[in-house]
Amino acid sequence: MNLRELTSVLRESAGEEEGVDLDGDILDTPFEQLGYDSLALFNTVGRIERENGISLPDDVVTEATTPRFLLDRVNEALAVAESA
């Protein structure tokens, strides 16, 4: 999964905060600054899991503070699923 795909899922799952440019360099911008709270991340993670047939640890929602962190965890899970 890449940043473009993640921002698409974020927009579809939780909307987009007015005045926030998700198309910019946001990899290391905290989700909180992007306008996403834990509920928004919970919905986003759930959708990613369903659409990709993967399972992420329960604590990923609370630990994922930036898009980079979440993408790393998602891509790790995708790699495991592909090798199984």
PDB file of N, CA and C in Angstrom, residues 37-74:
ATOM      1  N   ASP A  37      -8.911  11.358  14.420  1.00  0.00           N
ATOM      2  CA  ASP A  37      -8.826  10.859  15.794  1.00  0.00           C
ATOM      3  C   ASP A  37      -8.796   9.340  15.784  1.00  0.00           C
ATOM      4  N   SER A  38      -8.814   8.743  16.961  1.00  0.00           N
ATOM      5  CA  SER A  38      -8.705   7.279  17.048  1.00  0.00           C
ATOM      6  C   SER A  38      -9.894   6.573  16.394  1.00  0.00           C
ATOM      7  N   LEU A  39     -11.075   7.146  16.449  1.00  0.00           N
ATOM      8  CA  LEU A  39     -12.242   6.535  15.798  1.00  0.00           C
ATOM      9  C   LEU A  39     -12.054   6.519  14.278  1.00  0.00           C
ATOM     10  N   ALA A  40     -11.550   7.610  13.734  1.00  0.00           N
ATOM     11  CA  ALA A  40     -11.291   7.667  12.293  1.00  0.00           C
ATOM     12  C   ALA A  40     -10.251   6.622  11.898  1.00  0.00           C
ATOM     13  N   LEU A  41      -9.224   6.469  12.715  1.00  0.00           N
ATOM     14  CA  LEU A  41      -8.199   5.464  12.415  1.00  0.00           C
ATOM     15  C   LEU A  41      -8.744   4.056  12.572  1.00  0.00           C
ATOM     16  N   PHE A  42      -9.590   3.845  13.567  1.00  0.00           N
ATOM     17  CA  PHE A  42     -10.212   2.536  13.754  1.00  0.00           C
ATOM     18  C   PHE A  42     -11.010   2.152  12.507  1.00  0.00           C
ATOM     19  N   ASN A  43     -11.793   3.083  11.988  1.00  0.00           N
ATOM     20  CA  ASN A  43     -12.577   2.826  10.779  1.00  0.00           C
ATOM     21  C   ASN A  43     -11.673   2.581   9.573  1.00  0.00           C
ATOM     22  N   THR A  44     -10.609   3.359   9.471  1.00  0.00           N
ATOM     23  CA  THR A  44      -9.662   3.217   8.357  1.00  0.00           C
ATOM     24  C   THR A  44      -8.957   1.872   8.413  1.00  0.00           C
ATOM     25  N   VAL A  45      -8.451   1.512   9.583  1.00  0.00           N
ATOM     26  CA  VAL A  45      -7.753   0.230   9.742  1.00  0.00           C
ATOM     27  C   VAL A  45      -8.699  -0.933   9.444  1.00  0.00           C
ATOM     28  N   GLY A  46      -9.926  -0.854   9.942  1.00  0.00           N
ATOM     29  CA  GLY A  46     -10.904  -1.910   9.677  1.00  0.00           C
ATOM     30  C   GLY A  46     -11.161  -2.089   8.193  1.00  0.00           C
ATOM     31  N   ARG A  47     -11.263  -0.998   7.486  1.00  0.00           N
ATOM     32  CA  ARG A  47     -11.499  -1.072   6.044  1.00  0.00           C
ATOM     33  C   ARG A  47     -10.291  -1.671   5.327  1.00  0.00           C
ATOM     34  N   ILE A  48      -9.092  -1.240   5.716  1.00  0.00           N
ATOM     35  CA  ILE A  48      -7.873  -1.784   5.112  1.00  0.00           C
ATOM     36  C   ILE A  48      -7.798  -3.288   5.338  1.00  0.00           C
ATOM     37  N   GLU A  49      -8.110  -3.725   6.542  1.00  0.00           N
ATOM     38  CA  GLU A  49      -8.077  -5.162   6.848  1.00  0.00           C
ATOM     39  C   GLU A  49      -9.076  -5.929   5.981  1.00  0.00           C
ATOM     40  N   ARG A  50     -10.294  -5.438   5.900  1.00  0.00           N
ATOM     41  CA  ARG A  50     -11.332  -6.122   5.107  1.00  0.00           C
ATOM     42  C   ARG A  50     -10.976  -6.177   3.629  1.00  0.00           C
ATOM     43  N   GLU A  51     -10.542  -5.056   3.082  1.00  0.00           N
ATOM     44  CA  GLU A  51     -10.276  -4.986   1.648  1.00  0.00           C
ATOM     45  C   GLU A  51      -9.032  -5.770   1.230  1.00  0.00           C
ATOM     46  N   ASN A  52      -8.117  -5.973   2.167  1.00  0.00           N
ATOM     47  CA  ASN A  52      -6.865  -6.645   1.825  1.00  0.00           C
ATOM     48  C   ASN A  52      -6.724  -8.025   2.434  1.00  0.00           C
ATOM     49  N   GLY A  53      -7.719  -8.459   3.200  1.00  0.00           N
ATOM     50  CA  GLY A  53      -7.672  -9.784   3.796  1.00  0.00           C
ATOM     51  C   GLY A  53      -6.521  -9.965   4.772  1.00  0.00           C
ATOM     52  N   ILE A  54      -6.223  -8.912   5.529  1.00  0.00           N
ATOM     53  CA  ILE A  54      -5.139  -8.977   6.504  1.00  0.00           C
ATOM     54  C   ILE A  54      -5.684  -8.675   7.890  1.00  0.00           C
ATOM     55  N   SER A  55      -4.856  -8.945   8.880  1.00  0.00           N
ATOM     56  CA  SER A  55      -5.205  -8.637  10.256  1.00  0.00           C
ATOM     57  C   SER A  55      -4.047  -7.871  10.873  1.00  0.00           C
ATOM     58  N   LEU A  56      -4.359  -6.736  11.454  1.00  0.00           N
ATOM     59  CA  LEU A  56      -3.352  -5.915  12.120  1.00  0.00           C
ATOM     60  C   LEU A  56      -3.529  -6.039  13.625  1.00  0.00           C
ATOM     61  N   PRO A  57      -2.452  -5.873  14.389  1.00  0.00           N
ATOM     62  CA  PRO A  57      -2.575  -5.942  15.846  1.00  0.00           C
ATOM     63  C   PRO A  57      -3.571  -4.906  16.361  1.00  0.00           C
ATOM     64  N   ASP A  58      -4.252  -5.239  17.444  1.00  0.00           N
ATOM     65  CA  ASP A  58      -5.251  -4.331  18.009  1.00  0.00           C
ATOM     66  C   ASP A  58      -4.664  -2.982  18.393  1.00  0.00           C
ATOM     67  N   ASP A  59      -3.413  -2.964  18.824  1.00  0.00           N
ATOM     68  CA  ASP A  59      -2.818  -1.716  19.282  1.00  0.00           C
ATOM     69  C   ASP A  59      -2.316  -0.823  18.154  1.00  0.00           C
ATOM     70  N   VAL A  60      -2.452  -1.248  16.902  1.00  0.00           N
ATOM     71  CA  VAL A  60      -1.968  -0.427  15.794  1.00  0.00           C
ATOM     72  C   VAL A  60      -2.704   0.907  15.732  1.00  0.00           C
ATOM     73  N   VAL A  61      -3.964   0.944  16.105  1.00  0.00           N
ATOM     74  CA  VAL A  61      -4.730   2.189  16.065  1.00  0.00           C
ATOM     75  C   VAL A  61      -4.161   3.199  17.061  1.00  0.00           C
ATOM     76  N   THR A  62      -3.803   2.748  18.246  1.00  0.00           N
ATOM     77  CA  THR A  62      -3.274   3.681  19.242  1.00  0.00           C
ATOM     78  C   THR A  62      -1.805   4.007  19.000  1.00  0.00           C
ATOM     79  N   GLU A  63      -1.070   3.095  18.385  1.00  0.00           N
ATOM     80  CA  GLU A  63       0.355   3.322  18.131  1.00  0.00           C
ATOM     81  C   GLU A  63       0.616   4.086  16.843  1.00  0.00           C
ATOM     82  N   ALA A  64      -0.289   3.997  15.892  1.00  0.00           N
ATOM     83  CA  ALA A  64      -0.084   4.655  14.598  1.00  0.00           C
ATOM     84  C   ALA A  64      -0.329   6.151  14.731  1.00  0.00           C
ATOM     85  N   THR A  65       0.746   6.892  14.893  1.00  0.00           N
ATOM     86  CA  THR A  65       0.617   8.334  15.068  1.00  0.00           C
ATOM     87  C   THR A  65       0.800   9.095  13.761  1.00  0.00           C
ATOM     88  N   THR A  66       1.384   8.425  12.760  1.00  0.00           N
ATOM     89  CA  THR A  66       1.621   9.070  11.460  1.00  0.00           C
ATOM     90  C   THR A  66       1.267   8.112  10.324  1.00  0.00           C
ATOM     91  N   PRO A  67       1.024   8.656   9.142  1.00  0.00           N
ATOM     92  CA  PRO A  67       0.779   7.788   7.986  1.00  0.00           C
ATOM     93  C   PRO A  67       1.943   6.826   7.723  1.00  0.00           C
ATOM     94  N   ARG A  68       3.187   7.270   7.922  1.00  0.00           N
ATOM     95  CA  ARG A  68       4.336   6.392   7.696  1.00  0.00           C
ATOM     96  C   ARG A  68       4.262   5.154   8.597  1.00  0.00           C
ATOM     97  N   PHE A  69       3.965   5.371   9.866  1.00  0.00           N
ATOM     98  CA  PHE A  69       3.877   4.256  10.809  1.00  0.00           C
ATOM     99  C   PHE A  69       2.796   3.275  10.375  1.00  0.00           C
ATOM    100  N   LEU A  70       1.610   3.798  10.041  1.00  0.00           N
ATOM    101  CA  LEU A  70       0.508   2.927   9.631  1.00  0.00           C
ATOM    102  C   LEU A  70       0.853   2.177   8.344  1.00  0.00           C
ATOM    103  N   LEU A  71       1.429   2.869   7.377  1.00  0.00           N
ATOM    104  CA  LEU A  71       1.812   2.206   6.124  1.00  0.00           C
ATOM    105  C   LEU A  71       2.829   1.104   6.375  1.00  0.00           C
ATOM    106  N   ASP A  72       3.780   1.350   7.262  1.00  0.00           N
ATOM    107  CA  ASP A  72       4.765   0.309   7.576  1.00  0.00           C
ATOM    108  C   ASP A  72       4.077  -0.939   8.118  1.00  0.00           C
ATOM    109  N   ARG A  73       3.141  -0.770   9.037  1.00  0.00           N
ATOM    110  CA  ARG A  73       2.446  -1.914   9.635  1.00  0.00           C
ATOM    111  C   ARG A  73       1.565  -2.624   8.607  1.00  0.00           C
ATOM    112  N   VAL A  74       0.867  -1.862   7.787  1.00  0.00           N
ATOM    113  CA  VAL A  74       0.009  -2.458   6.757  1.00  0.00           C
ATOM    114  C   VAL A  74       0.861  -3.246   5.765  1.00  0.00           C
TER     115      VAL A  74
END
